[in-house]
């Protein structure tokens, strides 16, 4: 069970103008049959549809079977008026949801045309034309349910059939995503949510027509919107539509608000600060939190650009100005007494300068952790340690407490214009984030910045009442600069026994990504069929001018005495040209493009039966290099009777494209919704579909970073020949390569003469860790099957049971880890090789030209079975939804002790949650005096809301770093495990 409790004081100021918001993602539709009181169909009835907020009308006529349809609609409030000769006019008001195919049958009464029958309905709890399993959160829920960090992703995990901890952590959240937080301002946000046993890597996210799923990390979002500009969040657990090629897990569609013919808006401030929390960082501790506070402001306004001309705008802005406490981070670091001893005995070394100049501050609770006698037992006080007194304090421990800052701003604007036969709208997002703060060693305090720009343009043209075309173009650009400021003349330094190092790890790192999307969908109504034919294309790149990070050396020292003596054990972290044998600045520039076609038929086969049949083809792209410095050096298996022999004879060579050909996907899908007794109170729906879990271009091409014959990351050891040893000196510049002196690769024992590569494309003895990918790789394919039985118990209460299953083939090694840039498992190893060997022994390599080879291939599988029981109710003032899921998710896609026969490790997936219960509710309290007057307005609008999730814990694996020198793969002391 996971619990998350926050204490947040909210200062909320709401400014309401006349009218309410409209919204527009034009993916919803309405279908129905017009009948008389005897059940006979009424043909040639006039059906008028009006969006009651934007006042945009549409007209249709029932066919010979009494059927009518309206397509490409924005979710929102509508009124349908039906007129036929000899019948009273019927008016029905209702609410339409995102991506919904709403079945709205209408019964006419015999009477005069001047008579009217008016019906007002809530969103139907049981939609008999719906083939999806989904939950829609509307504006009321988004504004009233608790949102961690004002991030609507924190609500995704409450949907029935979804597991995970959302933004609270878990196996789906990667620590490597830049600037990740619980707010909306990161350019790469990972959420731990899973459906159909597919994990976070199979999730897809769209905002209106813009796909905001990362092309770098599977299932990660590049854009999270301000919840106040979102009208609906549609969480689709099972959808068998063919409009998108991926998304075998969760497909989440967010719909933005648009303007209307009246002005409307709001303003709010979500505020918290230190006195609202416990006084101390730890219970019973005397170390209090460092000061912190947060102002998360939001403001929106929408209305007409030209009144009464169906020309609207909507604008939103959300600034965050916050500081936060580090919360007492435990650190181990050099004791000042040793630094003073080093100043006396090694006054002129670079290491002594570091020890005495780069000193941690703001440390509380300092205690001596280790003395010289602990580190050098038997040799302290002797010539072996330059007579270092055994009582000298060496390493201290303490807690660092400081206040960091996190400031962000997101802007949103949307413009809509309706013409007689055309509808055009465009939207624009701009997200800015700055974060950072003091470090324990002040000289290494730094700042970071990320920013994003996203826009889309949507044009729909109506040729006739039965034929329309929708065209979309969208672009998303993100960029980030990490470790922008600080002292870059000090290399990265780590010392055995302490966790506080020196230097800035990602010195002036910069990343840039562009994504361009375009799609066109033609829709035709033909009798009882709605036919769609569509095309979509995508282009994206991955630009990494990492000159700073890969020219800033990193040194390791066995102890503090070695640091004072300028005696590093290793040096690495710097890119070298293996052809010239010299250091070279890094610059990566790769791109890819994809395209797909789909055809789909939504067929109202009978009055109580709707079928969805679709087929999709996708060319998933073949990443390619766009610069001479971007070398795709793939590892190719050689010849041999066994896989190990093929690794031993394998080789690395360059290629312009990442793989031999673009992976192709052919994915049919079928779904049905059956109103069992034709009365709308029993519904059976289900379907089957194939989905291709698209490996992102980065998943494929970033395997080649650091691969020969491109730039490599060699490690230099103290035991090497003199010209090939680490060079431990300070830098002289604040710009890459920072004025460091680098050891030579050419002219050494590793590389006597340039070029340095052997016939296999590696360097024997250099231990080059590389990546590789099967040149015939295909994307993993998921086979999803689901069935749901729903029963309307009362007009406001529905019970349902959902079965969902999946089988996934062609998974890749380590492909079940969330948020990673690249996958692969080490194939250049001998299982059990290190057992019985001394500590720190180098492993035996099948291919001595390389170190570890993280190789990606399609040799893994996964399976899932789950049953969900759900009870949901909706009344005029609120809703409640409670669900319980019993499930099992298993695969063999993790990293294991050996890459051979991974199916021997088949077991629970990282996201396997056997038992899960979730509940969410919202109720708006009625105002006094029927909401009239000052008292009515002041007392109205208050509500009660909440969410709660209880789930069994995730699987975990116990690893040990203990020495194997005594034989066996065990710790020296027994390990006790406790189930829980």
JSON list of N, CA and C in Angstrom, two decimals, residues 878-925:
[
{"chain": "A", "resi": 878, "resn": "UNK", "atom": "N", "xyz": [-22.16, 15.60, -8.15]},
{"chain": "A", "resi": 878, "resn": "UNK", "atom": "CA", "xyz": [-20.89, 14.91, -7.92]},
{"chain": "A", "resi": 878, "resn": "UNK", "atom": "C", "xyz": [-20.88, 13.50, -8.47]},
{"chain": "A", "resi": 879, "resn": "UNK", "atom": "N", "xyz": [-19.84, 12.79, -8.11]},
{"chain": "A", "resi": 879, "resn": "UNK", "atom": "CA", "xyz": [-19.65, 11.42, -8.59]},
{"chain": "A", "resi": 879, "resn": "UNK", "atom": "C", "xyz": [-18.80, 10.66, -7.58]},
{"chain": "A", "resi": 880, "resn": "UNK", "atom": "N", "xyz": [-18.84, 9.33, -7.71]},
{"chain": "A", "resi": 880, "resn": "UNK", "atom": "CA", "xyz": [-17.95, 8.46, -6.97]},
{"chain": "A", "resi": 880, "resn": "UNK", "atom": "C", "xyz": [-17.62, 7.27, -7.85]},
{"chain": "A", "resi": 881, "resn": "UNK", "atom": "N", "xyz": [-16.38, 6.81, -7.80]},
{"chain": "A", "resi": 881, "resn": "UNK", "atom": "CA", "xyz": [-15.94, 5.66, -8.58]},
{"chain": "A", "resi": 881, "resn": "UNK", "atom": "C", "xyz": [-15.01, 4.83, -7.71]},
{"chain": "A", "resi": 882, "resn": "UNK", "atom": "N", "xyz": [-15.37, 3.56, -7.52]},
{"chain": "A", "resi": 882, "resn": "UNK", "atom": "CA", "xyz": [-14.55, 2.65, -6.72]},
{"chain": "A", "resi": 882, "resn": "UNK", "atom": "C", "xyz": [-14.30, 1.39, -7.53]},
{"chain": "A", "resi": 883, "resn": "UNK", "atom": "N", "xyz": [-13.05, 0.92, -7.54]},
{"chain": "A", "resi": 883, "resn": "UNK", "atom": "CA", "xyz": [-12.72, -0.27, -8.34]},
{"chain": "A", "resi": 883, "resn": "UNK", "atom": "C", "xyz": [-11.69, -1.11, -7.62]},
{"chain": "A", "resi": 884, "resn": "UNK", "atom": "N", "xyz": [-11.75, -2.41, -7.88]},
{"chain": "A", "resi": 884, "resn": "UNK", "atom": "CA", "xyz": [-10.77, -3.37, -7.37]},
{"chain": "A", "resi": 884, "resn": "UNK", "atom": "C", "xyz": [-10.27, -4.20, -8.54]},
{"chain": "A", "resi": 885, "resn": "UNK", "atom": "N", "xyz": [-8.95, -4.37, -8.63]},
{"chain": "A", "resi": 885, "resn": "UNK", "atom": "CA", "xyz": [-8.35, -5.15, -9.71]},
{"chain": "A", "resi": 885, "resn": "UNK", "atom": "C", "xyz": [-7.50, -6.27, -9.13]},
{"chain": "A", "resi": 886, "resn": "UNK", "atom": "N", "xyz": [-7.71, -7.46, -9.65]},
{"chain": "A", "resi": 886, "resn": "UNK", "atom": "CA", "xyz": [-6.88, -8.62, -9.34]},
{"chain": "A", "resi": 886, "resn": "UNK", "atom": "C", "xyz": [-6.17, -9.00, -10.63]},
{"chain": "A", "resi": 887, "resn": "UNK", "atom": "N", "xyz": [-4.84, -8.99, -10.63]},
{"chain": "A", "resi": 887, "resn": "UNK", "atom": "CA", "xyz": [-4.12, -9.17, -11.89]},
{"chain": "A", "resi": 887, "resn": "UNK", "atom": "C", "xyz": [-2.78, -9.85, -11.68]},
{"chain": "A", "resi": 888, "resn": "UNK", "atom": "N", "xyz": [-2.22, -10.28, -12.81]},
{"chain": "A", "resi": 888, "resn": "UNK", "atom": "CA", "xyz": [-0.88, -10.88, -12.82]},
{"chain": "A", "resi": 888, "resn": "UNK", "atom": "C", "xyz": [-0.19, -10.46, -14.11]},
{"chain": "A", "resi": 889, "resn": "UNK", "atom": "N", "xyz": [1.00, -9.87, -13.98]},
{"chain": "A", "resi": 889, "resn": "UNK", "atom": "CA", "xyz": [1.80, -9.46, -15.13]},
{"chain": "A", "resi": 889, "resn": "UNK", "atom": "C", "xyz": [3.18, -10.10, -15.00]},
{"chain": "A", "resi": 890, "resn": "UNK", "atom": "N", "xyz": [3.58, -10.84, -16.04]},
{"chain": "A", "resi": 890, "resn": "UNK", "atom": "CA", "xyz": [4.86, -11.55, -16.00]},
{"chain": "A", "resi": 890, "resn": "UNK", "atom": "C", "xyz": [5.61, -11.35, -17.32]},
{"chain": "A", "resi": 891, "resn": "UNK", "atom": "N", "xyz": [6.93, -11.31, -17.22]},
{"chain": "A", "resi": 891, "resn": "UNK", "atom": "CA", "xyz": [7.76, -11.22, -18.41]},
{"chain": "A", "resi": 891, "resn": "UNK", "atom": "C", "xyz": [9.18, -11.67, -18.08]},
{"chain": "A", "resi": 892, "resn": "UNK", "atom": "N", "xyz": [10.03, -11.65, -19.10]},
{"chain": "A", "resi": 892, "resn": "UNK", "atom": "CA", "xyz": [11.45, -11.98, -18.91]},
{"chain": "A", "resi": 892, "resn": "UNK", "atom": "C", "xyz": [12.33, -10.91, -19.55]},
{"chain": "A", "resi": 893, "resn": "UNK", "atom": "N", "xyz": [11.88, -9.65, -19.47]},
{"chain": "A", "resi": 893, "resn": "UNK", "atom": "CA", "xyz": [12.52, -8.56, -20.21]},
{"chain": "A", "resi": 893, "resn": "UNK", "atom": "C", "xyz": [13.49, -7.74, -19.38]},
{"chain": "A", "resi": 894, "resn": "UNK", "atom": "N", "xyz": [13.82, -8.18, -18.17]},
{"chain": "A", "resi": 894, "resn": "UNK", "atom": "CA", "xyz": [14.75, -7.42, -17.33]},
{"chain": "A", "resi": 894, "resn": "UNK", "atom": "C", "xyz": [16.20, -7.80, -17.65]},
{"chain": "A", "resi": 895, "resn": "UNK", "atom": "N", "xyz": [17.12, -7.20, -16.91]},
{"chain": "A", "resi": 895, "resn": "UNK", "atom": "CA", "xyz": [18.52, -7.60, -16.96]},
{"chain": "A", "resi": 895, "resn": "UNK", "atom": "C", "xyz": [18.74, -8.71, -15.95]},
{"chain": "A", "resi": 896, "resn": "UNK", "atom": "N", "xyz": [19.43, -9.76, -16.37]},
{"chain": "A", "resi": 896, "resn": "UNK", "atom": "CA", "xyz": [19.64, -10.92, -15.54]},
{"chain": "A", "resi": 896, "resn": "UNK", "atom": "C", "xyz": [21.13, -11.26, -15.49]},
{"chain": "A", "resi": 897, "resn": "UNK", "atom": "N", "xyz": [21.53, -12.21, -14.64]},
{"chain": "A", "resi": 897, "resn": "UNK", "atom": "CA", "xyz": [22.96, -12.55, -14.55]},
{"chain": "A", "resi": 897, "resn": "UNK", "atom": "C", "xyz": [23.58, -12.99, -15.87]},
{"chain": "A", "resi": 898, "resn": "UNK", "atom": "N", "xyz": [22.78, -13.49, -16.78]},
{"chain": "A", "resi": 898, "resn": "UNK", "atom": "CA", "xyz": [23.29, -13.87, -18.09]},
{"chain": "A", "resi": 898, "resn": "UNK", "atom": "C", "xyz": [22.26, -13.52, -19.15]},
{"chain": "A", "resi": 899, "resn": "UNK", "atom": "N", "xyz": [22.75, -13.20, -20.34]},
{"chain": "A", "resi": 899, "resn": "UNK", "atom": "CA", "xyz": [21.86, -12.89, -21.45]},
{"chain": "A", "resi": 899, "resn": "UNK", "atom": "C", "xyz": [21.37, -14.14, -22.15]},
{"chain": "A", "resi": 900, "resn": "UNK", "atom": "N", "xyz": [21.94, -15.30, -21.82]},
{"chain": "A", "resi": 900, "resn": "UNK", "atom": "CA", "xyz": [21.58, -16.57, -22.46]},
{"chain": "A", "resi": 900, "resn": "UNK", "atom": "C", "xyz": [20.29, -17.10, -21.83]},
{"chain": "A", "resi": 901, "resn": "UNK", "atom": "N", "xyz": [19.35, -17.52, -22.68]},
{"chain": "A", "resi": 901, "resn": "UNK", "atom": "CA", "xyz": [18.10, -18.12, -22.25]},
{"chain": "A", "resi": 901, "resn": "UNK", "atom": "C", "xyz": [17.39, -17.27, -21.20]},
{"chain": "A", "resi": 902, "resn": "UNK", "atom": "N", "xyz": [16.97, -16.08, -21.55]},
{"chain": "A", "resi": 902, "resn": "UNK", "atom": "CA", "xyz": [16.32, -15.21, -20.55]},
{"chain": "A", "resi": 902, "resn": "UNK", "atom": "C", "xyz": [15.02, -15.78, -20.01]},
{"chain": "A", "resi": 903, "resn": "UNK", "atom": "N", "xyz": [14.40, -16.70, -20.73]},
{"chain": "A", "resi": 903, "resn": "UNK", "atom": "CA", "xyz": [13.11, -17.21, -20.26]},
{"chain": "A", "resi": 903, "resn": "UNK", "atom": "C", "xyz": [13.25, -18.01, -18.97]},
{"chain": "A", "resi": 904, "resn": "UNK", "atom": "N", "xyz": [14.46, -18.40, -18.61]},
{"chain": "A", "resi": 904, "resn": "UNK", "atom": "CA", "xyz": [14.64, -19.10, -17.33]},
{"chain": "A", "resi": 904, "resn": "UNK", "atom": "C", "xyz": [14.35, -18.17, -16.15]},
{"chain": "A", "resi": 905, "resn": "UNK", "atom": "N", "xyz": [14.34, -16.85, -16.42]},
{"chain": "A", "resi": 905, "resn": "UNK", "atom": "CA", "xyz": [14.06, -15.88, -15.36]},
{"chain": "A", "resi": 905, "resn": "UNK", "atom": "C", "xyz": [12.65, -15.31, -15.46]},
{"chain": "A", "resi": 906, "resn": "UNK", "atom": "N", "xyz": [11.81, -15.95, -16.26]},
{"chain": "A", "resi": 906, "resn": "UNK", "atom": "CA", "xyz": [10.43, -15.47, -16.44]},
{"chain": "A", "resi": 906, "resn": "UNK", "atom": "C", "xyz": [9.74, -15.37, -15.08]},
{"chain": "A", "resi": 907, "resn": "UNK", "atom": "N", "xyz": [9.18, -14.20, -14.80]},
{"chain": "A", "resi": 907, "resn": "UNK", "atom": "CA", "xyz": [8.54, -13.99, -13.50]},
{"chain": "A", "resi": 907, "resn": "UNK", "atom": "C", "xyz": [7.80, -12.67, -13.48]},
{"chain": "A", "resi": 908, "resn": "UNK", "atom": "N", "xyz": [7.43, -12.19, -12.29]},
{"chain": "A", "resi": 908, "resn": "UNK", "atom": "CA", "xyz": [6.64, -10.95, -12.19]},
{"chain": "A", "resi": 908, "resn": "UNK", "atom": "C", "xyz": [7.32, -9.77, -12.87]},
{"chain": "A", "resi": 909, "resn": "UNK", "atom": "N", "xyz": [6.52, -8.97, -13.58]},
{"chain": "A", "resi": 909, "resn": "UNK", "atom": "CA", "xyz": [7.02, -7.75, -14.20]},
{"chain": "A", "resi": 909, "resn": "UNK", "atom": "C", "xyz": [7.33, -6.71, -13.12]},
{"chain": "A", "resi": 910, "resn": "UNK", "atom": "N", "xyz": [8.15, -5.72, -13.44]},
{"chain": "A", "resi": 910, "resn": "UNK", "atom": "CA", "xyz": [8.44, -4.68, -12.44]},
{"chain": "A", "resi": 910, "resn": "UNK", "atom": "C", "xyz": [7.19, -3.96, -11.96]},
{"chain": "A", "resi": 911, "resn": "UNK", "atom": "N", "xyz": [6.15, -3.89, -12.79]},
{"chain": "A", "resi": 911, "resn": "UNK", "atom": "CA", "xyz": [4.92, -3.17, -12.44]},
{"chain": "A", "resi": 911, "resn": "UNK", "atom": "C", "xyz": [3.81, -4.12, -11.98]},
{"chain": "A", "resi": 912, "resn": "UNK", "atom": "N", "xyz": [4.13, -5.37, -11.69]},
{"chain": "A", "resi": 912, "resn": "UNK", "atom": "CA", "xyz": [3.10, -6.34, -11.30]},
{"chain": "A", "resi": 912, "resn": "UNK", "atom": "C", "xyz": [2.49, -5.95, -9.95]},
{"chain": "A", "resi": 913, "resn": "UNK", "atom": "N", "xyz": [1.17, -5.78, -9.96]},
{"chain": "A", "resi": 913, "resn": "UNK", "atom": "CA", "xyz": [0.43, -5.41, -8.75]},
{"chain": "A", "resi": 913, "resn": "UNK", "atom": "C", "xyz": [-0.74, -6.39, -8.63]},
{"chain": "A", "resi": 914, "resn": "UNK", "atom": "N", "xyz": [-0.61, -7.46, -7.85]},
{"chain": "A", "resi": 914, "resn": "UNK", "atom": "CA", "xyz": [-1.68, -8.46, -7.78]},
{"chain": "A", "resi": 914, "resn": "UNK", "atom": "C", "xyz": [-3.02, -7.92, -7.29]},
{"chain": "A", "resi": 915, "resn": "UNK", "atom": "N", "xyz": [-2.98, -6.98, -6.33]},
{"chain": "A", "resi": 915, "resn": "UNK", "atom": "CA", "xyz": [-4.23, -6.46, -5.75]},
{"chain": "A", "resi": 915, "resn": "UNK", "atom": "C", "xyz": [-4.18, -4.95, -5.72]},
{"chain": "A", "resi": 916, "resn": "UNK", "atom": "N", "xyz": [-5.29, -4.35, -6.13]},
{"chain": "A", "resi": 916, "resn": "UNK", "atom": "CA", "xyz": [-5.34, -2.88, -6.15]},
{"chain": "A", "resi": 916, "resn": "UNK", "atom": "C", "xyz": [-6.77, -2.40, -5.98]},
{"chain": "A", "resi": 917, "resn": "UNK", "atom": "N", "xyz": [-6.93, -1.45, -5.08]},
{"chain": "A", "resi": 917, "resn": "UNK", "atom": "CA", "xyz": [-8.22, -0.82, -4.85]},
{"chain": "A", "resi": 917, "resn": "UNK", "atom": "C", "xyz": [-8.04, 0.69, -4.97]},
{"chain": "A", "resi": 918, "resn": "UNK", "atom": "N", "xyz": [-8.92, 1.35, -5.70]},
{"chain": "A", "resi": 918, "resn": "UNK", "atom": "CA", "xyz": [-8.87, 2.81, -5.81]},
{"chain": "A", "resi": 918, "resn": "UNK", "atom": "C", "xyz": [-10.27, 3.37, -5.71]},
{"chain": "A", "resi": 919, "resn": "UNK", "atom": "N", "xyz": [-10.35, 4.57, -5.17]},
{"chain": "A", "resi": 919, "resn": "UNK", "atom": "CA", "xyz": [-11.63, 5.25, -5.07]},
{"chain": "A", "resi": 919, "resn": "UNK", "atom": "C", "xyz": [-11.40, 6.75, -5.25]},
{"chain": "A", "resi": 920, "resn": "UNK", "atom": "N", "xyz": [-12.30, 7.39, -5.95]},
{"chain": "A", "resi": 920, "resn": "UNK", "atom": "CA", "xyz": [-12.27, 8.85, -6.09]},
{"chain": "A", "resi": 920, "resn": "UNK", "atom": "C", "xyz": [-13.70, 9.36, -5.97]},
{"chain": "A", "resi": 921, "resn": "UNK", "atom": "N", "xyz": [-13.84, 10.54, -5.40]},
{"chain": "A", "resi": 921, "resn": "UNK", "atom": "CA", "xyz": [-15.19, 11.10, -5.25]},
{"chain": "A", "resi": 921, "resn": "UNK", "atom": "C", "xyz": [-15.11, 12.62, -5.27]},
{"chain": "A", "resi": 922, "resn": "UNK", "atom": "N", "xyz": [-16.23, 13.22, -5.60]},
{"chain": "A", "resi": 922, "resn": "UNK", "atom": "CA", "xyz": [-16.36, 14.67, -5.59]},
{"chain": "A", "resi": 922, "resn": "UNK", "atom": "C", "xyz": [-17.82, 15.03, -5.38]},
{"chain": "A", "resi": 923, "resn": "UNK", "atom": "N", "xyz": [-18.07, 15.96, -4.49]},
{"chain": "A", "resi": 923, "resn": "UNK", "atom": "CA", "xyz": [-19.45, 16.40, -4.26]},
{"chain": "A", "resi": 923, "resn": "UNK", "atom": "C", "xyz": [-19.44, 17.90, -4.00]},
{"chain": "A", "resi": 924, "resn": "UNK", "atom": "N", "xyz": [-20.25, 18.64, -4.77]},
{"chain": "A", "resi": 924, "resn": "UNK", "atom": "CA", "xyz": [-20.37, 20.08, -4.60]},
{"chain": "A", "resi": 924, "resn": "UNK", "atom": "C", "xyz": [-21.52, 20.37, -3.65]},
{"chain": "A", "resi": 925, "resn": "UNK", "atom": "N", "xyz": [-21.22, 21.06, -2.55]},
{"chain": "A", "resi": 925, "resn": "UNK", "atom": "CA", "xyz": [-22.24, 21.36, -1.54]},
{"chain": "A", "resi": 925, "resn": "UNK", "atom": "C", "xyz": [-23.19, 22.44, -2.06]}
]
